[in-house]
Amino acid sequence: MEKRDHVLDMKDFIQKMMDDTAETIEGMRSDIETKIIDYTFVPGRDIIETDDNIIVHIALPGLKREDITLDISEKYLKIQAKFDTEEDIHGAYVTLTDKKTGVIKRAIKLPKKVIPIEATAKFDNGILKVVIPKLEREEKFRVEIN
């Protein structure tokens, strides 16, 4: 009888140890995911330069227009966006709720000085398009060749 109690005590101890380890690993996974999102999620961007404007496209999939802040100076475009997403997955054996919150920040150095007050921005299908007139516009002249 005494040996059986000892085995049951050991089984309970091992089960508790495994549960604690699983809880610790889950906490570490969550911390690592948060740090990865905080430090590596930098939105993609394209910069197009025309004779008169600088056009910047920034990919911000899944975000809402009201969560995006855009600041422009003569040399920089700075963007900040808050996100708060939650996804529920229900299956035969698994129920998972995954919630992610954070802030995306990006500063983009513009290739030429611009006129920030004349900038326009449009957010459509996860793409932010910013058009900013250049401060010094290039004038082109066609010269006849003799």
Tab-separated table of N, CA and C in Angstrom:
chain	number	residue	atom	x	y	z
A	1	MET	N	0.813	-1.189	0.000
A	1	MET	CA	0.000	0.000	0.000
A	1	MET	C	0.864	1.263	0.000
A	2	GLU	N	1.919	1.250	0.764
A	2	GLU	CA	2.799	2.407	0.867
A	2	GLU	C	3.487	2.700	-0.465
A	3	LYS	N	3.862	1.658	-1.185
A	3	LYS	CA	4.530	1.832	-2.476
A	3	LYS	C	3.574	2.447	-3.500
A	4	ARG	N	2.325	2.034	-3.471
A	4	ARG	CA	1.317	2.578	-4.385
A	4	ARG	C	1.105	4.063	-4.138
A	5	ASP	N	1.017	4.497	-2.899
A	5	ASP	CA	0.864	5.916	-2.566
A	5	ASP	C	2.057	6.720	-3.065
A	6	HIS	N	3.244	6.155	-2.939
A	6	HIS	CA	4.455	6.829	-3.388
A	6	HIS	C	4.428	7.025	-4.912
A	7	VAL	N	3.985	5.998	-5.633
A	7	VAL	CA	3.894	6.086	-7.089
A	7	VAL	C	2.863	7.143	-7.492
A	8	LEU	N	1.717	7.203	-6.828
A	8	LEU	CA	0.685	8.200	-7.128
A	8	LEU	C	1.190	9.616	-6.820
A	9	ASP	N	1.919	9.761	-5.712
A	9	ASP	CA	2.504	11.065	-5.373
A	9	ASP	C	3.492	11.500	-6.453
A	10	MET	N	4.307	10.587	-6.927
A	10	MET	CA	5.283	10.899	-7.977
A	10	MET	C	4.569	11.279	-9.278
A	11	LYS	N	3.493	10.542	-9.583
A	11	LYS	CA	2.733	10.834	-10.795
A	11	LYS	C	2.149	12.246	-10.723
A	12	ASP	N	1.579	12.620	-9.581
A	12	ASP	CA	1.027	13.964	-9.408
A	12	ASP	C	2.125	15.029	-9.508
A	13	PHE	N	3.270	14.739	-8.917
A	13	PHE	CA	4.390	15.664	-8.956
A	13	PHE	C	4.873	15.878	-10.395
A	14	ILE	N	5.013	14.798	-11.133
A	14	ILE	CA	5.476	14.879	-12.526
A	14	ILE	C	4.447	15.623	-13.385
A	15	GLN	N	3.157	15.356	-13.165
A	15	GLN	CA	2.108	16.055	-13.913
A	15	GLN	C	2.149	17.557	-13.626
A	16	LYS	N	2.315	17.926	-12.361
A	16	LYS	CA	2.410	19.343	-11.990
A	16	LYS	C	3.637	19.984	-12.636
A	17	MET	N	4.755	19.272	-12.636
A	17	MET	CA	5.978	19.782	-13.231
A	17	MET	C	5.793	19.997	-14.742
A	18	MET	N	5.133	19.058	-15.405
A	18	MET	CA	4.892	19.187	-16.846
A	18	MET	C	3.947	20.359	-17.142
A	19	ASP	N	2.909	20.522	-16.321
A	19	ASP	CA	1.980	21.643	-16.509
A	19	ASP	C	2.692	22.983	-16.324
A	20	ASP	N	3.531	23.091	-15.293
A	20	ASP	CA	4.286	24.319	-15.049
A	20	ASP	C	5.238	24.615	-16.204
A	21	THR	N	5.896	23.574	-16.720
A	21	THR	CA	6.817	23.757	-17.841
A	21	THR	C	6.063	24.231	-19.087
A	22	ALA	N	4.915	23.626	-19.365
A	22	ALA	CA	4.112	24.024	-20.525
A	22	ALA	C	3.653	25.475	-20.384
A	23	GLU	N	3.259	25.884	-19.194
A	23	GLU	CA	2.831	27.255	-18.955
A	23	GLU	C	3.991	28.238	-19.148
A	24	THR	N	5.164	27.872	-18.678
A	24	THR	CA	6.348	28.716	-18.839
A	24	THR	C	6.711	28.862	-20.319
A	25	ILE	N	6.681	27.767	-21.055
A	25	ILE	CA	7.005	27.802	-22.486
A	25	ILE	C	5.988	28.655	-23.241
A	26	GLU	N	4.710	28.558	-22.910
A	26	GLU	CA	3.676	29.360	-23.570
A	26	GLU	C	3.903	30.840	-23.300
A	27	GLY	N	4.267	31.192	-22.072
A	27	GLY	CA	4.570	32.583	-21.739
A	27	GLY	C	5.772	33.095	-22.512
A	28	MET	N	6.790	32.265	-22.641
A	28	MET	CA	7.987	32.650	-23.397
A	28	MET	C	7.645	32.836	-24.870
A	29	ARG	N	6.817	31.962	-25.436
A	29	ARG	CA	6.412	32.062	-26.840
A	29	ARG	C	5.686	33.382	-27.077
A	30	SER	N	4.792	33.719	-26.169
A	30	SER	CA	4.046	34.967	-26.303
A	30	SER	C	4.980	36.174	-26.229
A	31	ASP	N	5.922	36.151	-25.300
A	31	ASP	CA	6.892	37.251	-25.177
A	31	ASP	C	7.745	37.380	-26.434
A	32	ILE	N	8.186	36.254	-26.967
A	32	ILE	CA	9.025	36.273	-28.173
A	32	ILE	C	8.233	36.815	-29.355
A	33	GLU	N	6.970	36.383	-29.523
A	33	GLU	CA	6.142	36.896	-30.620
A	33	GLU	C	5.966	38.405	-30.505
A	34	THR	N	5.729	38.901	-29.297
A	34	THR	CA	5.556	40.335	-29.093
A	34	THR	C	6.819	41.088	-29.471
A	35	LYS	N	7.970	40.587	-29.057
A	35	LYS	CA	9.232	41.252	-29.364
A	35	LYS	C	9.503	41.225	-30.872
A	36	ILE	N	9.210	40.105	-31.527
A	36	ILE	CA	9.416	40.020	-32.972
A	36	ILE	C	8.540	41.034	-33.689
A	37	ILE	N	7.280	41.137	-33.300
A	37	ILE	CA	6.379	42.109	-33.922
A	37	ILE	C	6.867	43.526	-33.649
A	38	ASP	N	7.247	43.808	-32.394
A	38	ASP	CA	7.694	45.150	-32.028
A	38	ASP	C	8.942	45.566	-32.771
A	39	TYR	N	9.877	44.649	-33.007
A	39	TYR	CA	11.167	45.035	-33.544
A	39	TYR	C	11.367	44.725	-35.017
A	40	THR	N	10.567	43.872	-35.604
A	40	THR	CA	10.836	43.511	-36.988
A	40	THR	C	9.705	43.821	-37.953
A	41	PHE	N	8.533	44.175	-37.481
A	41	PHE	CA	7.459	44.450	-38.419
A	41	PHE	C	7.588	45.876	-38.926
A	42	VAL	N	8.241	45.992	-40.041
A	42	VAL	CA	8.424	47.294	-40.679
A	42	VAL	C	7.675	47.211	-42.000
A	43	PRO	N	6.707	48.097	-42.201
A	43	PRO	CA	5.927	48.016	-43.435
A	43	PRO	C	6.773	48.277	-44.681
A	44	GLY	N	6.466	47.546	-45.737
A	44	GLY	CA	7.157	47.739	-47.010
A	44	GLY	C	6.779	49.067	-47.629
A	45	ARG	N	7.678	49.589	-48.456
A	45	ARG	CA	7.408	50.880	-49.081
A	45	ARG	C	8.054	50.959	-50.453
A	46	ASP	N	7.461	51.781	-51.302
A	46	ASP	CA	8.011	52.120	-52.616
A	46	ASP	C	8.059	53.639	-52.690
A	47	ILE	N	9.146	54.164	-53.238
A	47	ILE	CA	9.262	55.609	-53.443
A	47	ILE	C	9.419	55.852	-54.940
A	48	ILE	N	8.526	56.688	-55.481
A	48	ILE	CA	8.543	57.011	-56.900
A	48	ILE	C	8.782	58.518	-57.010
A	49	GLU	N	9.741	58.885	-57.835
A	49	GLU	CA	10.035	60.303	-58.026
A	49	GLU	C	9.661	60.702	-59.440
A	50	THR	N	8.798	61.715	-59.550
A	50	THR	CA	8.451	62.281	-60.847
A	50	THR	C	9.112	63.656	-60.937
A	51	ASP	N	8.877	64.363	-62.038
A	51	ASP	CA	9.449	65.703	-62.177
A	51	ASP	C	8.946	66.643	-61.082
A	52	ASP	N	7.693	66.480	-60.665
A	52	ASP	CA	7.076	67.420	-59.728
A	52	ASP	C	6.844	66.880	-58.320
A	53	ASN	N	6.758	65.555	-58.170
A	53	ASN	CA	6.328	64.985	-56.895
A	53	ASN	C	7.217	63.825	-56.426
A	54	ILE	N	7.090	63.545	-55.142
A	54	ILE	CA	7.587	62.300	-54.555
A	54	ILE	C	6.333	61.526	-54.168
A	55	ILE	N	6.219	60.298	-54.637
A	55	ILE	CA	5.066	59.450	-54.329
A	55	ILE	C	5.570	58.263	-53.517
A	56	VAL	N	4.935	58.054	-52.367
A	56	VAL	CA	5.340	56.961	-51.485
A	56	VAL	C	4.148	56.035	-51.289
A	57	HIS	N	4.374	54.733	-51.519
A	57	HIS	CA	3.368	53.703	-51.231
A	57	HIS	C	3.866	52.907	-50.027
A	58	ILE	N	3.014	52.739	-49.015
A	58	ILE	CA	3.382	51.995	-47.815
A	58	ILE	C	2.343	50.909	-47.599
A	59	ALA	N	2.802	49.660	-47.467
A	59	ALA	CA	1.900	48.520	-47.267
A	59	ALA	C	1.543	48.402	-45.791
A	60	LEU	N	0.252	48.499	-45.494
A	60	LEU	CA	-0.259	48.377	-44.127
A	60	LEU	C	-1.488	47.472	-44.118
A	61	PRO	N	-1.313	46.205	-44.500
A	61	PRO	CA	-2.471	45.318	-44.605
A	61	PRO	C	-3.137	45.073	-43.256
A	62	GLY	N	-4.455	45.034	-43.296
A	62	GLY	CA	-5.219	44.709	-42.098
A	62	GLY	C	-5.414	45.864	-41.131
A	63	LEU	N	-4.896	47.042	-41.446
A	63	LEU	CA	-5.051	48.176	-40.543
A	63	LEU	C	-6.208	49.064	-40.988
A	64	LYS	N	-6.649	49.920	-40.070
A	64	LYS	CA	-7.725	50.857	-40.376
A	64	LYS	C	-7.154	52.256	-40.538
A	65	ARG	N	-7.759	53.037	-41.407
A	65	ARG	CA	-7.296	54.397	-41.687
A	65	ARG	C	-7.208	55.229	-40.415
A	66	GLU	N	-8.185	55.084	-39.515
A	66	GLU	CA	-8.208	55.910	-38.311
A	66	GLU	C	-7.104	55.552	-37.310
A	67	ASP	N	-6.430	54.435	-37.495
A	67	ASP	CA	-5.339	54.029	-36.597
A	67	ASP	C	-3.963	54.456	-37.099
A	68	ILE	N	-3.923	55.182	-38.223
A	68	ILE	CA	-2.655	55.569	-38.842
A	68	ILE	C	-2.405	57.064	-38.629
A	69	THR	N	-1.180	57.390	-38.212
A	69	THR	CA	-0.751	58.778	-38.072
A	69	THR	C	0.373	59.020	-39.062
A	70	LEU	N	0.279	60.124	-39.798
A	70	LEU	CA	1.265	60.449	-40.827
A	70	LEU	C	1.796	61.855	-40.586
A	71	ASP	N	3.117	61.986	-40.434
A	71	ASP	CA	3.767	63.286	-40.262
A	71	ASP	C	4.798	63.452	-41.372
A	72	ILE	N	4.814	64.638	-41.980
A	72	ILE	CA	5.746	64.899	-43.077
A	72	ILE	C	6.485	66.204	-42.799
A	73	SER	N	7.809	66.143	-42.982
A	73	SER	CA	8.627	67.356	-42.932
A	73	SER	C	9.265	67.522	-44.306
A	74	GLU	N	10.156	68.497	-44.459
A	74	GLU	CA	10.789	68.704	-45.761
A	74	GLU	C	11.619	67.513	-46.212
A	75	LYS	N	12.132	66.720	-45.258
A	75	LYS	CA	13.042	65.634	-45.613
A	75	LYS	C	12.557	64.244	-45.215
A	76	TYR	N	11.553	64.163	-44.328
A	76	TYR	CA	11.135	62.859	-43.815
A	76	TYR	C	9.630	62.678	-43.846
A	77	LEU	N	9.243	61.424	-44.018
A	77	LEU	CA	7.868	60.996	-43.865
A	77	LEU	C	7.882	60.009	-42.704
A	78	LYS	N	7.086	60.261	-41.682
A	78	LYS	CA	7.037	59.364	-40.523
A	78	LYS	C	5.629	58.837	-40.368
A	79	ILE	N	5.553	57.530	-40.188
A	79	ILE	CA	4.261	56.877	-40.056
A	79	ILE	C	4.229	56.091	-38.760
A	80	GLN	N	3.075	56.114	-38.120
A	80	GLN	CA	2.859	55.306	-36.929
A	80	GLN	C	1.448	54.737	-37.029
A	81	ALA	N	1.315	53.468	-36.725
A	81	ALA	CA	-0.001	52.827	-36.806
A	81	ALA	C	-0.171	51.869	-35.637
A	82	LYS	N	-1.341	51.921	-35.030
A	82	LYS	CA	-1.668	50.989	-33.943
A	82	LYS	C	-2.484	49.852	-34.538
A	83	PHE	N	-2.226	48.646	-34.034
A	83	PHE	CA	-3.064	47.536	-34.468
A	83	PHE	C	-3.479	46.713	-33.261
A	84	ASP	N	-4.649	46.129	-33.379
A	84	ASP	CA	-5.221	45.306	-32.318
A	84	ASP	C	-6.086	44.263	-33.021
A	85	THR	N	-5.525	43.076	-33.198
A	85	THR	CA	-6.252	42.031	-33.919
A	85	THR	C	-6.502	40.843	-33.013
A	86	GLU	N	-7.593	40.178	-33.261
A	86	GLU	CA	-7.915	38.971	-32.509
A	86	GLU	C	-8.492	37.947	-33.480
A	87	GLU	N	-8.018	36.720	-33.359
A	87	GLU	CA	-8.463	35.658	-34.256
A	87	GLU	C	-8.858	34.455	-33.416
A	88	ASP	N	-10.042	33.938	-33.659
A	88	ASP	CA	-10.511	32.734	-32.970
A	88	ASP	C	-10.505	31.580	-33.954
A	89	ILE	N	-9.890	30.482	-33.535
A	89	ILE	CA	-9.858	29.271	-34.353
A	89	ILE	C	-10.520	28.166	-33.554
A	90	HIS	N	-11.567	27.603	-34.124
A	90	HIS	CA	-12.284	26.519	-33.461
A	90	HIS	C	-12.196	25.271	-34.318
A	91	GLY	N	-11.827	24.183	-33.718
A	91	GLY	CA	-11.737	22.931	-34.441
A	91	GLY	C	-12.268	21.807	-33.576
A	92	ALA	N	-12.173	20.596	-34.087
A	92	ALA	CA	-12.668	19.440	-33.356
A	92	ALA	C	-11.876	19.210	-32.069
A	93	TYR	N	-10.578	19.479	-32.117
A	93	TYR	CA	-9.734	19.197	-30.962
A	93	TYR	C	-9.081	20.442	-30.366
A	94	VAL	N	-9.166	21.573	-31.077
A	94	VAL	CA	-8.429	22.751	-30.634
A	94	VAL	C	-9.330	23.980	-30.659
A	95	THR	N	-9.223	24.794	-29.627
A	95	THR	CA	-9.810	26.118	-29.622
A	95	THR	C	-8.685	27.069	-29.286
A	96	LEU	N	-8.434	28.041	-30.165
A	96	LEU	CA	-7.309	28.949	-29.993
A	96	LEU	C	-7.778	30.377	-30.223
A	97	THR	N	-7.418	31.243	-29.309
A	97	THR	CA	-7.644	32.669	-29.494
A	97	THR	C	-6.287	33.322	-29.540
A	98	ASP	N	-6.027	34.030	-30.626
A	98	ASP	CA	-4.735	34.681	-30.808
A	98	ASP	C	-4.982	36.171	-30.910
A	99	LYS	N	-4.430	36.934	-29.989
A	99	LYS	CA	-4.620	38.381	-29.971
A	99	LYS	C	-3.267	39.048	-30.096
A	100	LYS	N	-3.183	40.007	-31.021
A	100	LYS	CA	-1.937	40.746	-31.228
A	100	LYS	C	-2.236	42.229	-31.171
A	101	THR	N	-1.460	42.933	-30.379
A	101	THR	CA	-1.566	44.378	-30.318
A	101	THR	C	-0.169	44.963	-30.423
A	102	GLY	N	-0.073	46.158	-30.948
A	102	GLY	CA	1.242	46.767	-31.046
A	102	GLY	C	1.196	48.066	-31.821
A	103	VAL	N	2.377	48.583	-32.067
A	103	VAL	CA	2.539	49.832	-32.803
A	103	VAL	C	3.582	49.615	-33.890
A	104	ILE	N	3.273	50.086	-35.080
A	104	ILE	CA	4.205	50.032	-36.202
A	104	ILE	C	4.735	51.444	-36.400
A	105	LYS	N	6.045	51.565	-36.534
A	105	LYS	CA	6.642	52.878	-36.782
A	105	LYS	C	7.621	52.759	-37.944
A	106	ARG	N	7.626	53.794	-38.766
A	106	ARG	CA	8.591	53.820	-39.869
A	106	ARG	C	8.886	55.260	-40.229
A	107	ALA	N	10.165	55.566	-40.360
A	107	ALA	CA	10.599	56.887	-40.833
A	107	ALA	C	11.267	56.670	-42.185
A	108	ILE	N	10.845	57.441	-43.169
A	108	ILE	CA	11.375	57.308	-44.524
A	108	ILE	C	12.026	58.624	-44.914
A	109	LYS	N	13.320	58.564	-45.249
A	109	LYS	CA	14.015	59.758	-45.728
A	109	LYS	C	13.646	59.950	-47.189
A	110	LEU	N	13.186	61.130	-47.496
A	110	LEU	CA	12.763	61.435	-48.862
A	110	LEU	C	13.969	61.837	-49.706
A	111	PRO	N	13.966	61.488	-50.994
A	111	PRO	CA	15.133	61.751	-51.842
A	111	PRO	C	15.366	63.237	-52.148
A	112	LYS	N	14.340	64.059	-52.040
A	112	LYS	CA	14.443	65.508	-52.297
A	112	LYS	C	13.628	66.231	-51.231
A	113	LYS	N	13.906	67.529	-51.048
A	113	LYS	CA	13.085	68.332	-50.150
A	113	LYS	C	11.702	68.499	-50.768
A	114	VAL	N	10.693	68.495	-49.889
A	114	VAL	CA	9.303	68.559	-50.351
A	114	VAL	C	8.560	69.699	-49.647
A	115	ILE	N	7.340	69.935	-50.095
A	115	ILE	CA	6.452	70.924	-49.478
A	115	ILE	C	5.406	70.143	-48.673
A	116	PRO	N	5.635	69.936	-47.375
A	116	PRO	CA	4.759	69.069	-46.578
A	116	PRO	C	3.299	69.520	-46.525
A	117	ILE	N	3.066	70.803	-46.490
A	117	ILE	CA	1.698	71.316	-46.348
A	117	ILE	C	0.828	70.997	-47.565
A	118	GLU	N	1.447	70.709	-48.708
A	118	GLU	CA	0.699	70.412	-49.931
A	118	GLU	C	0.547	68.902	-50.181
A	119	ALA	N	0.951	68.092	-49.222
A	119	ALA	CA	0.877	66.629	-49.383
A	119	ALA	C	-0.571	66.144	-49.342
A	120	THR	N	-0.817	65.061	-50.065
A	120	THR	CA	-2.117	64.387	-50.010
A	120	THR	C	-1.872	62.916	-49.706
A	121	ALA	N	-2.822	62.291	-49.034
A	121	ALA	CA	-2.684	60.874	-48.690
A	121	ALA	C	-4.020	60.172	-48.882
A	122	LYS	N	-3.935	58.926	-49.348
A	122	LYS	CA	-5.129	58.106	-49.563
A	122	LYS	C	-4.812	56.692	-49.087
A	123	PHE	N	-5.741	56.092	-48.346
A	123	PHE	CA	-5.564	54.723	-47.849
A	123	PHE	C	-6.627	53.840	-48.481
A	124	ASP	N	-6.176	52.836	-49.268
A	124	ASP	CA	-7.107	51.981	-49.987
A	124	ASP	C	-6.547	50.570	-50.065
A	125	ASN	N	-7.353	49.584	-49.656
A	125	ASN	CA	-6.968	48.169	-49.716
A	125	ASN	C	-5.607	47.877	-49.068
A	126	GLY	N	-5.341	48.499	-47.921
A	126	GLY	CA	-4.113	48.212	-47.191
A	126	GLY	C	-2.877	48.935	-47.699
A	127	ILE	N	-3.046	49.820	-48.677
A	127	ILE	CA	-1.914	50.582	-49.215
A	127	ILE	C	-2.146	52.071	-48.953
A	128	LEU	N	-1.181	52.696	-48.282
A	128	LEU	CA	-1.220	54.134	-48.070
A	128	LEU	C	-0.410	54.786	-49.179
A	129	LYS	N	-1.053	55.685	-49.921
A	129	LYS	CA	-0.379	56.404	-51.014
A	129	LYS	C	-0.267	57.866	-50.608
A	130	VAL	N	0.972	58.359	-50.562
A	130	VAL	CA	1.232	59.743	-50.183
A	130	VAL	C	1.898	60.442	-51.370
A	131	VAL	N	1.337	61.574	-51.792
A	131	VAL	CA	1.898	62.362	-52.885
A	131	VAL	C	2.329	63.704	-52.298
A	132	ILE	N	3.622	64.017	-52.455
A	132	ILE	CA	4.170	65.240	-51.871
A	132	ILE	C	4.898	66.024	-52.969
A	133	PRO	N	4.502	67.272	-53.207
A	133	PRO	CA	5.196	68.084	-54.227
A	133	PRO	C	6.636	68.382	-53.797
A	134	LYS	N	7.523	68.373	-54.777
A	134	LYS	CA	8.927	68.714	-54.518
A	134	LYS	C	9.056	70.209	-54.274
A	135	LEU	N	10.021	70.572	-53.443
A	135	LEU	CA	10.295	71.979	-53.176
A	135	LEU	C	10.932	72.629	-54.400
A	136	GLU	N	11.901	71.944	-54.959
A	136	GLU	CA	12.558	72.442	-56.171
A	136	GLU	C	12.217	71.486	-57.299
A	137	ARG	N	11.414	71.969	-58.202
A	137	ARG	CA	10.977	71.119	-59.309
A	137	ARG	C	11.929	71.289	-60.478
A	138	GLU	N	12.156	70.175	-61.121
A	138	GLU	CA	13.061	70.211	-62.272
A	138	GLU	C	12.310	70.687	-63.513
A	139	GLU	N	12.932	71.587	-64.211
A	139	GLU	CA	12.354	72.025	-65.472
A	139	GLU	C	13.173	71.415	-66.591
A	140	LYS	N	12.473	70.907	-67.582
A	140	LYS	CA	13.153	70.304	-68.719
A	140	LYS	C	12.857	71.140	-69.958
A	141	PHE	N	13.887	71.271	-70.761
A	141	PHE	CA	13.741	72.007	-72.020
A	141	PHE	C	14.267	71.125	-73.130
A	142	ARG	N	13.555	71.117	-74.227
A	142	ARG	CA	14.035	70.382	-75.388
A	142	ARG	C	14.905	71.315	-76.207
A	143	VAL	N	16.073	70.851	-76.524
A	143	VAL	CA	17.036	71.643	-77.292
A	143	VAL	C	17.202	70.991	-78.646
A	144	GLU	N	17.091	71.821	-79.670
A	144	GLU	CA	17.291	71.301	-81.028
A	144	GLU	C	18.769	71.067	-81.277
A	145	ILE	N	19.036	70.010	-81.938
A	145	ILE	CA	20.426	69.666	-82.265
A	145	ILE	C	20.673	70.076	-83.717
A	146	ASN	N	21.711	70.873	-83.936
A	146	ASN	CA	22.062	71.314	-85.293
A	146	ASN	C	23.063	70.365	-85.913
